[in-house]
Amino acid sequence: MAILDEIYDTTVKGAYKEIEPLILQALDQNIEINDIINNSLSKAMIYVGDKFSTGELYMPDMLLSAKTMKAAMEILKPHMKKENHITEKGTIVIGTVKGDLHDIGKNLVITMAEGQGLKVIDLGIDVDYPKFVEAIKENNPDIVAFSGLLTTTLGNIPAHIKAIADAGLRDKVILAVGGAPVTREFADRYGIELYAPDASTAAKEFVKALEAKKG
Ligand code: B12
């Protein structure tokens, strides 16, 4: 079986103890990291999510698959970071929105953004409105990014933006949003400047926005 298929199957099964040699084997074969992520790991997570929707897989299955993807990412991460970033291109504050505990996608965005030489402040999961506001005051970021995987808690986005606006900080930052159910239309609806469907596009869009800001 081709190695990407093996990684896919192992992630679907949630066999997290078996993932390391497979990822190392894929790296040995010089398979692009983006390929490993997009064509096996993320694809497996989408499959598991779909099977969860139809009741064919359960919460523990999703958790095991998530654990497998996380283990794989830990091995891939050091290979993704570019070396020698002498100057940081800009700062991003990122967090998963209030009520939402998903963080695999967010963490992937962080890794990719760091790989592009950006400084990232990670607020973690289930981030309440004041925490974003405090982080903006403390770190003076260029970009504030929301990650959201649940349709329900994405409903908290307007409240997140309002808290930032009420603190007089809305004009100081570029807002970004992403996560499986998020679309460009969703971002536009709330006046969010930046949206990207995946982590590598996100990192590129961050850099583009920072370059445009500097003029
Ligand atoms: C793994 C998983 C879990 C794990 C999370 C573990 C973790 N530490 O993250 C666990 C088991 C805990 C979990 C729990 C739940 N989950 Co869940 N989960 C998933 C699953 C299978 C995969 C998500 C994932 O990691 N994908 C892989 C990553 C790489 O992709 P991604 O997150 O989309 O991120 C990419 C892009 O979206 C983008 N991106 C992400 N963030 C950002 C941010 C910015 C700024 C930008 C620009 C881009 C960007 O870049 C990323 C990389 O390319 C999805 C299925 C799916 N199709 O998404 C369901 C899914 C998201 N879960 C779902 C549900 C319903 C739940 C629960 C409510 C289940 C329950 N009954 O309790 C709980 C909610 C708990 C909570 N309060 O958050 C539903 C959501 C439905 C909906 N639309 O609202 C889904 C879609 C499954 C389904 N089809 O029903 N889940």
PDB file of C-alpha atoms and ligand atoms in Angstrom:
ATOM      1  CA  MET A   1       0.000   0.000   0.000  1.00  0.00           C
ATOM      2  CA  ALA A   2       1.295   3.483  -0.783  1.00  0.00           C
ATOM      3  CA  ILE A   3       2.522   5.309   2.289  1.00  0.00           C
ATOM      4  CA  LEU A   4      -0.053   8.133   2.067  1.00  0.00           C
ATOM      5  CA  ASP A   5      -2.850   5.542   2.065  1.00  0.00           C
ATOM      6  CA  GLU A   6      -1.300   3.846   5.092  1.00  0.00           C
ATOM      7  CA  ILE A   7      -1.153   7.167   6.959  1.00  0.00           C
ATOM      8  CA  TYR A   8      -4.769   7.844   5.980  1.00  0.00           C
ATOM      9  CA  ASP A   9      -5.955   4.421   7.224  1.00  0.00           C
ATOM     10  CA  THR A  10      -3.951   4.657  10.441  1.00  0.00           C
ATOM     11  CA  THR A  11      -5.429   8.100  11.180  1.00  0.00           C
ATOM     12  CA  VAL A  12      -8.967   6.918  10.442  1.00  0.00           C
ATOM     13  CA  LYS A  13      -8.403   3.963  12.783  1.00  0.00           C
ATOM     14  CA  GLY A  14      -6.915   6.270  15.410  1.00  0.00           C
ATOM     15  CA  ALA A  15      -3.927   3.968  15.847  1.00  0.00           C
ATOM     16  CA  TYR A  16      -1.791   6.770  17.258  1.00  0.00           C
ATOM     17  CA  LYS A  17       1.009   4.458  18.426  1.00  0.00           C
ATOM     18  CA  GLU A  18       1.585   3.307  14.851  1.00  0.00           C
ATOM     19  CA  ILE A  19       1.804   6.673  13.138  1.00  0.00           C
ATOM     20  CA  GLU A  20       5.416   7.681  13.839  1.00  0.00           C
ATOM     21  CA  PRO A  21       7.226   5.130  11.619  1.00  0.00           C
ATOM     22  CA  LEU A  22       4.800   5.850   8.792  1.00  0.00           C
ATOM     23  CA  ILE A  23       5.404   9.591   8.911  1.00  0.00           C
ATOM     24  CA  LEU A  24       9.154   9.008   9.042  1.00  0.00           C
ATOM     25  CA  GLN A  25       8.869   6.686   6.072  1.00  0.00           C
ATOM     26  CA  ALA A  26       6.959   9.340   4.092  1.00  0.00           C
ATOM     27  CA  LEU A  27       9.616  11.931   4.943  1.00  0.00           C
ATOM     28  CA  ASP A  28      12.294   9.447   3.878  1.00  0.00           C
ATOM     29  CA  GLN A  29      10.539   9.103   0.544  1.00  0.00           C
ATOM     30  CA  ASN A  30      10.725  12.907   0.191  1.00  0.00           C
ATOM     31  CA  ILE A  31       6.963  13.239   0.028  1.00  0.00           C
ATOM     32  CA  GLU A  32       5.961  16.895   0.386  1.00  0.00           C
ATOM     33  CA  ILE A  33       4.759  17.725   3.890  1.00  0.00           C
ATOM     34  CA  ASN A  34       1.730  19.501   2.412  1.00  0.00           C
ATOM     35  CA  ASP A  35       0.864  16.253   0.648  1.00  0.00           C
ATOM     36  CA  ILE A  36       1.085  14.279   3.884  1.00  0.00           C
ATOM     37  CA  ILE A  37      -1.151  16.789   5.643  1.00  0.00           C
ATOM     38  CA  ASN A  38      -3.698  17.454   2.913  1.00  0.00           C
ATOM     39  CA  ASN A  39      -3.859  14.077   1.185  1.00  0.00           C
ATOM     40  CA  SER A  40      -3.765  11.774   4.167  1.00  0.00           C
ATOM     41  CA  LEU A  41      -4.080  13.379   7.624  1.00  0.00           C
ATOM     42  CA  SER A  42      -6.706  16.088   6.981  1.00  0.00           C
ATOM     43  CA  LYS A  43      -8.554  13.865   4.535  1.00  0.00           C
ATOM     44  CA  ALA A  44      -8.797  11.185   7.241  1.00  0.00           C
ATOM     45  CA  MET A  45     -10.180  13.727   9.720  1.00  0.00           C
ATOM     46  CA  ILE A  46     -12.869  14.784   7.240  1.00  0.00           C
ATOM     47  CA  TYR A  47     -13.817  11.132   6.714  1.00  0.00           C
ATOM     48  CA  VAL A  48     -14.011  10.515  10.474  1.00  0.00           C
ATOM     49  CA  GLY A  49     -16.141  13.661  10.909  1.00  0.00           C
ATOM     50  CA  ASP A  50     -18.531  12.519   8.174  1.00  0.00           C
ATOM     51  CA  LYS A  51     -18.859   9.066   9.755  1.00  0.00           C
ATOM     52  CA  PHE A  52     -19.514  10.755  13.108  1.00  0.00           C
ATOM     53  CA  SER A  53     -22.314  12.801  11.486  1.00  0.00           C
ATOM     54  CA  THR A  54     -23.973   9.648  10.183  1.00  0.00           C
ATOM     55  CA  GLY A  55     -23.614   7.844  13.517  1.00  0.00           C
ATOM     56  CA  GLU A  56     -21.197   5.238  12.141  1.00  0.00           C
ATOM     57  CA  LEU A  57     -18.349   6.464  14.372  1.00  0.00           C
ATOM     58  CA  TYR A  58     -18.474   7.935  17.879  1.00  0.00           C
ATOM     59  CA  MET A  59     -16.756  10.576  20.037  1.00  0.00           C
ATOM     60  CA  PRO A  60     -13.960   8.239  21.216  1.00  0.00           C
ATOM     61  CA  ASP A  61     -13.203   7.462  17.561  1.00  0.00           C
ATOM     62  CA  MET A  62     -12.882  11.193  16.759  1.00  0.00           C
ATOM     63  CA  LEU A  63     -10.645  11.627  19.794  1.00  0.00           C
ATOM     64  CA  LEU A  64      -8.332   8.789  18.766  1.00  0.00           C
ATOM     65  CA  SER A  65      -8.072  10.123  15.218  1.00  0.00           C
ATOM     66  CA  ALA A  66      -7.333  13.585  16.603  1.00  0.00           C
ATOM     67  CA  LYS A  67      -4.633  12.093  18.833  1.00  0.00           C
ATOM     68  CA  THR A  68      -3.125  10.362  15.798  1.00  0.00           C
ATOM     69  CA  MET A  69      -3.098  13.551  13.730  1.00  0.00           C
ATOM     70  CA  LYS A  70      -1.552  15.462  16.636  1.00  0.00           C
ATOM     71  CA  ALA A  71       1.179  12.819  17.020  1.00  0.00           C
ATOM     72  CA  ALA A  72       1.877  13.074  13.284  1.00  0.00           C
ATOM     73  CA  MET A  73       2.041  16.866  13.446  1.00  0.00           C
ATOM     74  CA  GLU A  74       4.567  16.716  16.292  1.00  0.00           C
ATOM     75  CA  ILE A  75       6.869  14.721  14.020  1.00  0.00           C
ATOM     76  CA  LEU A  76       6.266  16.983  11.014  1.00  0.00           C
ATOM     77  CA  LYS A  77       6.556  20.309  12.831  1.00  0.00           C
ATOM     78  CA  PRO A  78      10.362  20.539  13.064  1.00  0.00           C
ATOM     79  CA  HIS A  79      10.553  19.842   9.327  1.00  0.00           C
ATOM     80  CA  MET A  80       8.136  22.656   8.538  1.00  0.00           C
ATOM     81  CA  LYS A  81       9.883  25.500  10.290  1.00  0.00           C
ATOM     82  CA  LYS A  82      12.252  27.520   8.198  1.00  0.00           C
ATOM     83  CA  GLU A  83      15.503  28.323   9.877  1.00  0.00           C
ATOM     84  CA  ASN A  84      17.094  31.676  10.603  1.00  0.00           C
ATOM     85  CA  HIS A  85      14.238  34.086  10.753  1.00  0.00           C
ATOM     86  CA  ILE A  86      16.234  37.064  11.857  1.00  0.00           C
ATOM     87  CA  THR A  87      13.428  39.568  11.612  1.00  0.00           C
ATOM     88  CA  GLU A  88       9.816  38.808  12.376  1.00  0.00           C
ATOM     89  CA  LYS A  89       7.480  39.993   9.690  1.00  0.00           C
ATOM     90  CA  GLY A  90       4.617  40.729  12.070  1.00  0.00           C
ATOM     91  CA  THR A  91       2.629  39.471  15.032  1.00  0.00           C
ATOM     92  CA  ILE A  92      -0.532  37.401  15.129  1.00  0.00           C
ATOM     93  CA  VAL A  93      -2.795  36.657  18.049  1.00  0.00           C
ATOM     94  CA  ILE A  94      -4.828  33.509  17.421  1.00  0.00           C
ATOM     95  CA  GLY A  95      -7.353  31.474  19.376  1.00  0.00           C
ATOM     96  CA  THR A  96     -10.254  29.079  18.991  1.00  0.00           C
ATOM     97  CA  VAL A  97     -13.498  30.949  19.648  1.00  0.00           C
ATOM     98  CA  LYS A  98     -15.455  30.772  22.879  1.00  0.00           C
ATOM     99  CA  GLY A  99     -17.216  27.449  23.376  1.00  0.00           C
ATOM    100  CA  ASP A 100     -15.089  25.573  20.849  1.00  0.00           C
ATOM    101  CA  LEU A 101     -12.427  23.029  21.829  1.00  0.00           C
ATOM    102  CA  HIS A 102     -11.058  22.105  18.377  1.00  0.00           C
ATOM    103  CA  ASP A 103      -7.407  23.053  17.945  1.00  0.00           C
ATOM    104  CA  ILE A 104      -5.748  20.835  15.337  1.00  0.00           C
ATOM    105  CA  GLY A 105      -6.459  23.235  12.463  1.00  0.00           C
ATOM    106  CA  LYS A 106      -5.474  26.263  14.538  1.00  0.00           C
ATOM    107  CA  ASN A 107      -2.198  24.610  15.495  1.00  0.00           C
ATOM    108  CA  LEU A 108      -1.504  23.861  11.866  1.00  0.00           C
ATOM    109  CA  VAL A 109      -2.119  27.508  10.968  1.00  0.00           C
ATOM    110  CA  ILE A 110       0.332  28.500  13.726  1.00  0.00           C
ATOM    111  CA  THR A 111       3.036  26.167  12.438  1.00  0.00           C
ATOM    112  CA  MET A 112       2.635  27.454   8.882  1.00  0.00           C
ATOM    113  CA  ALA A 113       2.581  31.105   9.993  1.00  0.00           C
ATOM    114  CA  GLU A 114       5.720  30.607  12.088  1.00  0.00           C
ATOM    115  CA  GLY A 115       7.283  28.956   9.070  1.00  0.00           C
ATOM    116  CA  GLN A 116       6.679  32.224   7.193  1.00  0.00           C
ATOM    117  CA  GLY A 117       8.571  34.155   9.873  1.00  0.00           C
ATOM    118  CA  LEU A 118       5.575  35.494  11.787  1.00  0.00           C
ATOM    119  CA  LYS A 119       5.444  35.758  15.563  1.00  0.00           C
ATOM    120  CA  VAL A 120       2.357  33.934  16.850  1.00  0.00           C
ATOM    121  CA  ILE A 121       0.704  34.314  20.229  1.00  0.00           C
ATOM    122  CA  ASP A 122      -1.555  31.325  20.813  1.00  0.00           C
ATOM    123  CA  LEU A 123      -4.436  31.917  23.219  1.00  0.00           C
ATOM    124  CA  GLY A 124      -5.517  28.275  23.019  1.00  0.00           C
ATOM    125  CA  ILE A 125      -9.080  26.958  22.873  1.00  0.00           C
ATOM    126  CA  ASP A 126     -12.448  28.206  24.170  1.00  0.00           C
ATOM    127  CA  VAL A 127     -11.081  31.756  24.288  1.00  0.00           C
ATOM    128  CA  ASP A 128     -13.420  34.188  25.973  1.00  0.00           C
ATOM    129  CA  TYR A 129     -13.950  37.711  24.561  1.00  0.00           C
ATOM    130  CA  PRO A 130     -11.878  39.626  27.174  1.00  0.00           C
ATOM    131  CA  LYS A 131      -8.891  37.347  26.604  1.00  0.00           C
ATOM    132  CA  PHE A 132      -8.584  38.487  22.971  1.00  0.00           C
ATOM    133  CA  VAL A 133      -8.912  42.116  24.087  1.00  0.00           C
ATOM    134  CA  GLU A 134      -6.217  41.731  26.757  1.00  0.00           C
ATOM    135  CA  ALA A 135      -3.909  39.955  24.305  1.00  0.00           C
ATOM    136  CA  ILE A 136      -4.290  42.794  21.782  1.00  0.00           C
ATOM    137  CA  LYS A 137      -3.489  45.395  24.449  1.00  0.00           C
ATOM    138  CA  GLU A 138      -0.469  43.423  25.628  1.00  0.00           C
ATOM    139  CA  ASN A 139       1.039  42.392  22.302  1.00  0.00           C
ATOM    140  CA  ASN A 140      -0.072  45.026  19.819  1.00  0.00           C
ATOM    141  CA  PRO A 141      -0.543  42.402  17.043  1.00  0.00           C
ATOM    142  CA  ASP A 142      -1.017  43.162  13.365  1.00  0.00           C
ATOM    143  CA  ILE A 143      -3.531  40.333  12.906  1.00  0.00           C
ATOM    144  CA  VAL A 144      -6.113  38.758  15.218  1.00  0.00           C
ATOM    145  CA  ALA A 145      -7.238  35.345  14.001  1.00  0.00           C
ATOM    146  CA  PHE A 146     -10.261  33.305  15.057  1.00  0.00           C
ATOM    147  CA  SER A 147     -10.494  29.567  14.492  1.00  0.00           C
ATOM    148  CA  GLY A 148     -13.923  27.932  14.668  1.00  0.00           C
ATOM    149  CA  LEU A 149     -15.121  24.435  13.820  1.00  0.00           C
ATOM    150  CA  LEU A 150     -18.646  24.471  15.213  1.00  0.00           C
ATOM    151  CA  THR A 151     -21.500  26.232  13.457  1.00  0.00           C
ATOM    152  CA  THR A 152     -23.021  27.007  16.848  1.00  0.00           C
ATOM    153  CA  THR A 153     -20.013  28.721  18.409  1.00  0.00           C
ATOM    154  CA  LEU A 154     -19.148  30.569  15.198  1.00  0.00           C
ATOM    155  CA  GLY A 155     -22.228  32.527  16.263  1.00  0.00           C
ATOM    156  CA  ASN A 156     -19.961  34.013  18.940  1.00  0.00           C
ATOM    157  CA  ILE A 157     -17.834  35.771  16.319  1.00  0.00           C
ATOM    158  CA  PRO A 158     -19.897  39.015  16.286  1.00  0.00           C
ATOM    159  CA  ALA A 159     -19.547  39.207  20.097  1.00  0.00           C
ATOM    160  CA  HIS A 160     -15.778  38.693  19.787  1.00  0.00           C
ATOM    161  CA  ILE A 161     -15.594  41.528  17.263  1.00  0.00           C
ATOM    162  CA  LYS A 162     -17.837  43.763  19.370  1.00  0.00           C
ATOM    163  CA  ALA A 163     -15.603  43.275  22.424  1.00  0.00           C
ATOM    164  CA  ILE A 164     -12.584  44.311  20.349  1.00  0.00           C
ATOM    165  CA  ALA A 165     -14.454  47.308  18.913  1.00  0.00           C
ATOM    166  CA  ASP A 166     -15.766  48.370  22.350  1.00  0.00           C
ATOM    167  CA  ALA A 167     -12.179  48.439  23.605  1.00  0.00           C
ATOM    168  CA  GLY A 168     -11.350  50.824  20.725  1.00  0.00           C
ATOM    169  CA  LEU A 169      -9.036  48.279  19.094  1.00  0.00           C
ATOM    170  CA  ARG A 170     -10.906  47.266  15.935  1.00  0.00           C
ATOM    171  CA  ASP A 171      -9.055  49.703  13.655  1.00  0.00           C
ATOM    172  CA  LYS A 172      -5.670  48.672  15.000  1.00  0.00           C
ATOM    173  CA  VAL A 173      -5.870  45.063  13.810  1.00  0.00           C
ATOM    174  CA  ILE A 174      -6.605  43.026  10.705  1.00  0.00           C
ATOM    175  CA  LEU A 175      -9.130  40.295  11.541  1.00  0.00           C
ATOM    176  CA  ALA A 176      -8.888  36.764  10.153  1.00  0.00           C
ATOM    177  CA  VAL A 177     -11.159  33.759  10.442  1.00  0.00           C
ATOM    178  CA  GLY A 178     -11.040  30.109   9.400  1.00  0.00           C
ATOM    179  CA  GLY A 179     -12.197  26.609  10.217  1.00  0.00           C
ATOM    180  CA  ALA A 180     -14.029  23.886   8.323  1.00  0.00           C
ATOM    181  CA  PRO A 181     -17.502  25.514   8.200  1.00  0.00           C
ATOM    182  CA  VAL A 182     -16.169  29.053   7.563  1.00  0.00           C
ATOM    183  CA  THR A 183     -16.510  30.615   4.112  1.00  0.00           C
ATOM    184  CA  ARG A 184     -15.492  33.868   2.447  1.00  0.00           C
ATOM    185  CA  GLU A 185     -19.161  34.918   2.641  1.00  0.00           C
ATOM    186  CA  PHE A 186     -19.153  34.312   6.398  1.00  0.00           C
ATOM    187  CA  ALA A 187     -16.071  36.504   6.797  1.00  0.00           C
ATOM    188  CA  ASP A 188     -17.593  39.248   4.615  1.00  0.00           C
ATOM    189  CA  ARG A 189     -20.810  39.197   6.625  1.00  0.00           C
ATOM    190  CA  TYR A 190     -18.912  40.363   9.709  1.00  0.00           C
ATOM    191  CA  GLY A 191     -16.441  42.638   7.958  1.00  0.00           C
ATOM    192  CA  ILE A 192     -13.535  40.254   8.629  1.00  0.00           C
ATOM    193  CA  GLU A 193     -10.745  41.158   6.237  1.00  0.00           C
ATOM    194  CA  LEU A 194      -9.010  37.825   5.895  1.00  0.00           C
ATOM    195  CA  TYR A 195     -10.231  34.287   5.279  1.00  0.00           C
ATOM    196  CA  ALA A 196      -8.389  31.205   4.078  1.00  0.00           C
ATOM    197  CA  PRO A 197      -9.596  27.631   3.596  1.00  0.00           C
ATOM    198  CA  ASP A 198      -6.366  25.976   4.750  1.00  0.00           C
ATOM    199  CA  ALA A 199      -3.235  26.611   6.763  1.00  0.00           C
ATOM    200  CA  SER A 200      -0.753  27.179   3.961  1.00  0.00           C
ATOM    201  CA  THR A 201      -3.072  29.649   2.208  1.00  0.00           C
ATOM    202  CA  ALA A 202      -3.653  31.303   5.600  1.00  0.00           C
ATOM    203  CA  ALA A 203       0.070  31.836   6.137  1.00  0.00           C
ATOM    204  CA  LYS A 204       0.458  33.291   2.636  1.00  0.00           C
ATOM    205  CA  GLU A 205      -2.541  35.595   3.153  1.00  0.00           C
ATOM    206  CA  PHE A 206      -1.113  36.772   6.489  1.00  0.00           C
ATOM    207  CA  VAL A 207       2.171  37.724   4.814  1.00  0.00           C
ATOM    208  CA  LYS A 208       0.339  39.454   1.946  1.00  0.00           C
ATOM    209  CA  ALA A 209      -1.785  41.466   4.371  1.00  0.00           C
ATOM    210  CA  LEU A 210       1.279  42.481   6.395  1.00  0.00           C
ATOM    211  CA  GLU A 211       3.137  43.575   3.268  1.00  0.00           C
ATOM    212  CA  ALA A 212       0.101  45.603   2.147  1.00  0.00           C
ATOM    213  CA  LYS A 213      -0.108  47.190   5.605  1.00  0.00           C
ATOM    214  CA  LYS A 214       3.524  48.269   5.461  1.00  0.00           C
ATOM    215  CA  GLY A 215       2.859  49.682   1.998  1.00  0.00           C
TER     216      GLY A 215
HETATM  217  C1  B12 B   1     -11.139  15.968  15.658  1.00  0.00           C
HETATM  218  C2  B12 B   1     -12.536  16.448  15.877  1.00  0.00           C
HETATM  219  C3  B12 B   1     -12.966  16.610  17.198  1.00  0.00           C
HETATM  220  C4  B12 B   1     -12.040  16.435  18.390  1.00  0.00           C
HETATM  221  C5  B12 B   1     -11.206  17.722  18.546  1.00  0.00           C
HETATM  222  C6  B12 B   1      -9.809  17.458  19.068  1.00  0.00           C
HETATM  223  C7  B12 B   1      -8.935  18.683  18.958  1.00  0.00           C
HETATM  224  N1  B12 B   1      -8.019  18.762  19.886  1.00  0.00           N
HETATM  225  O1  B12 B   1      -9.061  19.523  18.068  1.00  0.00           O
HETATM  226  C8  B12 B   1     -13.080  16.199  19.530  1.00  0.00           C
HETATM  227  C9  B12 B   1     -13.319  14.723  19.629  1.00  0.00           C
HETATM  228  C10 B12 B   1     -12.685  16.755  20.915  1.00  0.00           C
HETATM  229  C11 B12 B   1     -14.318  16.867  18.942  1.00  0.00           C
HETATM  230  C12 B12 B   1     -15.383  17.300  19.718  1.00  0.00           C
HETATM  231  C13 B12 B   1     -16.578  17.761  19.185  1.00  0.00           C
HETATM  232  N2  B12 B   1     -16.896  17.842  17.874  1.00  0.00           N
HETATM  233 CO1  B12 B   1     -15.599  17.631  16.449  1.00  0.00          CO
HETATM  234  N3  B12 B   1     -14.625  17.162  14.925  1.00  0.00           N
HETATM  235  C14 B12 B   1     -13.404  16.732  14.772  1.00  0.00           C
HETATM  236  C15 B12 B   1     -13.136  16.482  13.262  1.00  0.00           C
HETATM  237  C16 B12 B   1     -13.283  14.963  13.018  1.00  0.00           C
HETATM  238  C17 B12 B   1     -11.798  16.924  12.699  1.00  0.00           C
HETATM  239  C18 B12 B   1     -11.413  18.394  12.937  1.00  0.00           C
HETATM  240  C19 B12 B   1      -9.969  18.560  12.527  1.00  0.00           C
HETATM  241  O2  B12 B   1      -9.091  18.524  13.376  1.00  0.00           O
HETATM  242  N4  B12 B   1      -9.714  18.632  11.204  1.00  0.00           N
HETATM  243  C20 B12 B   1      -8.359  18.702  10.644  1.00  0.00           C
HETATM  244  C21 B12 B   1      -7.894  20.153  10.584  1.00  0.00           C
HETATM  245  C22 B12 B   1      -6.494  20.206   9.977  1.00  0.00           C
HETATM  246  O3  B12 B   1      -8.782  20.871   9.750  1.00  0.00           O
HETATM  247  P1  B12 B   1      -9.560  22.189  10.207  1.00  0.00           P
HETATM  248  O4  B12 B   1      -9.752  22.188  11.675  1.00  0.00           O
HETATM  249  O5  B12 B   1     -10.712  22.422   9.323  1.00  0.00           O
HETATM  250  O6  B12 B   1      -8.489  23.349   9.944  1.00  0.00           O
HETATM  251  C23 B12 B   1      -8.048  23.708   8.647  1.00  0.00           C
HETATM  252  C24 B12 B   1      -8.847  24.863   8.003  1.00  0.00           C
HETATM  253  O7  B12 B   1     -10.181  24.891   8.435  1.00  0.00           O
HETATM  254  C25 B12 B   1      -8.042  26.091   8.308  1.00  0.00           C
HETATM  255  N5  B12 B   1      -8.217  26.829   9.567  1.00  0.00           N
HETATM  256  C26 B12 B   1      -8.510  26.365  10.809  1.00  0.00           C
HETATM  257  N6  B12 B   1      -8.509  27.361  11.695  1.00  0.00           N
HETATM  258  C27 B12 B   1      -8.204  28.496  11.023  1.00  0.00           C
HETATM  259  C28 B12 B   1      -8.069  29.820  11.459  1.00  0.00           C
HETATM  260  C29 B12 B   1      -7.762  30.794  10.530  1.00  0.00           C
HETATM  261  C30 B12 B   1      -7.640  32.215  10.980  1.00  0.00           C
HETATM  262  C31 B12 B   1      -7.598  30.470   9.156  1.00  0.00           C
HETATM  263  C32 B12 B   1      -7.327  31.535   8.172  1.00  0.00           C
HETATM  264  C33 B12 B   1      -7.730  29.156   8.723  1.00  0.00           C
HETATM  265  C34 B12 B   1      -8.020  28.175   9.655  1.00  0.00           C
HETATM  266  O8  B12 B   1      -6.706  25.615   8.280  1.00  0.00           O
HETATM  267  C35 B12 B   1      -6.655  24.297   8.849  1.00  0.00           C
HETATM  268  C36 B12 B   1      -5.554  23.529   8.224  1.00  0.00           C
HETATM  269  O9  B12 B   1      -5.635  23.420   6.835  1.00  0.00           O
HETATM  270  C37 B12 B   1     -14.280  17.333  12.614  1.00  0.00           C
HETATM  271  C38 B12 B   1     -14.704  16.890  11.209  1.00  0.00           C
HETATM  272  C39 B12 B   1     -14.452  17.946  10.130  1.00  0.00           C
HETATM  273  N7  B12 B   1     -14.894  17.635   8.937  1.00  0.00           N
HETATM  274  O10 B12 B   1     -13.897  19.015  10.369  1.00  0.00           O
HETATM  275  C40 B12 B   1     -15.376  17.231  13.688  1.00  0.00           C
HETATM  276  C41 B12 B   1     -16.451  18.315  13.778  1.00  0.00           C
HETATM  277  C42 B12 B   1     -15.835  19.702  13.592  1.00  0.00           C
HETATM  278  N8  B12 B   1     -16.912  18.160  15.162  1.00  0.00           N
HETATM  279  C43 B12 B   1     -18.195  18.301  15.280  1.00  0.00           C
HETATM  280  C44 B12 B   1     -18.915  18.184  16.495  1.00  0.00           C
HETATM  281  C45 B12 B   1     -20.419  18.253  16.383  1.00  0.00           C
HETATM  282  C46 B12 B   1     -18.258  18.030  17.729  1.00  0.00           C
HETATM  283  C47 B12 B   1     -18.914  17.955  19.120  1.00  0.00           C
HETATM  284  C48 B12 B   1     -20.049  18.967  19.356  1.00  0.00           C
HETATM  285  C49 B12 B   1     -19.386  16.494  19.316  1.00  0.00           C
HETATM  286  C50 B12 B   1     -20.190  16.245  20.574  1.00  0.00           C
HETATM  287  N9  B12 B   1     -21.401  15.772  20.353  1.00  0.00           N
HETATM  288  O11 B12 B   1     -19.757  16.489  21.670  1.00  0.00           O
HETATM  289  C51 B12 B   1     -17.711  18.211  20.063  1.00  0.00           C
HETATM  290  C52 B12 B   1     -17.557  19.703  20.386  1.00  0.00           C
HETATM  291  C53 B12 B   1     -16.668  19.990  21.515  1.00  0.00           C
HETATM  292  C54 B12 B   1     -16.434  21.509  21.592  1.00  0.00           C
HETATM  293  N10 B12 B   1     -17.102  22.198  22.487  1.00  0.00           N
HETATM  294  O12 B12 B   1     -15.656  22.021  20.811  1.00  0.00           O
HETATM  295  C55 B12 B   1     -18.847  18.621  13.950  1.00  0.00           C
HETATM  296  C56 B12 B   1     -19.224  20.106  13.804  1.00  0.00           C
HETATM  297  C57 B12 B   1     -20.518  20.297  13.054  1.00  0.00           C
HETATM  298  C58 B12 B   1     -20.773  21.741  12.875  1.00  0.00           C
HETATM  299  N11 B12 B   1     -20.635  22.209  11.632  1.00  0.00           N
HETATM  300  O13 B12 B   1     -21.052  22.450  13.796  1.00  0.00           O
HETATM  301  C59 B12 B   1     -17.778  18.101  12.935  1.00  0.00           C
HETATM  302  C60 B12 B   1     -17.778  18.848  11.578  1.00  0.00           C
HETATM  303  C61 B12 B   1     -18.060  16.592  12.721  1.00  0.00           C
HETATM  304  C62 B12 B   1     -19.364  16.322  12.018  1.00  0.00           C
HETATM  305  N12 B12 B   1     -19.364  16.160  10.698  1.00  0.00           N
HETATM  306  O14 B12 B   1     -20.388  16.275  12.656  1.00  0.00           O
HETATM  307  N13 B12 B   1     -14.231  16.964  17.604  1.00  0.00           N
END
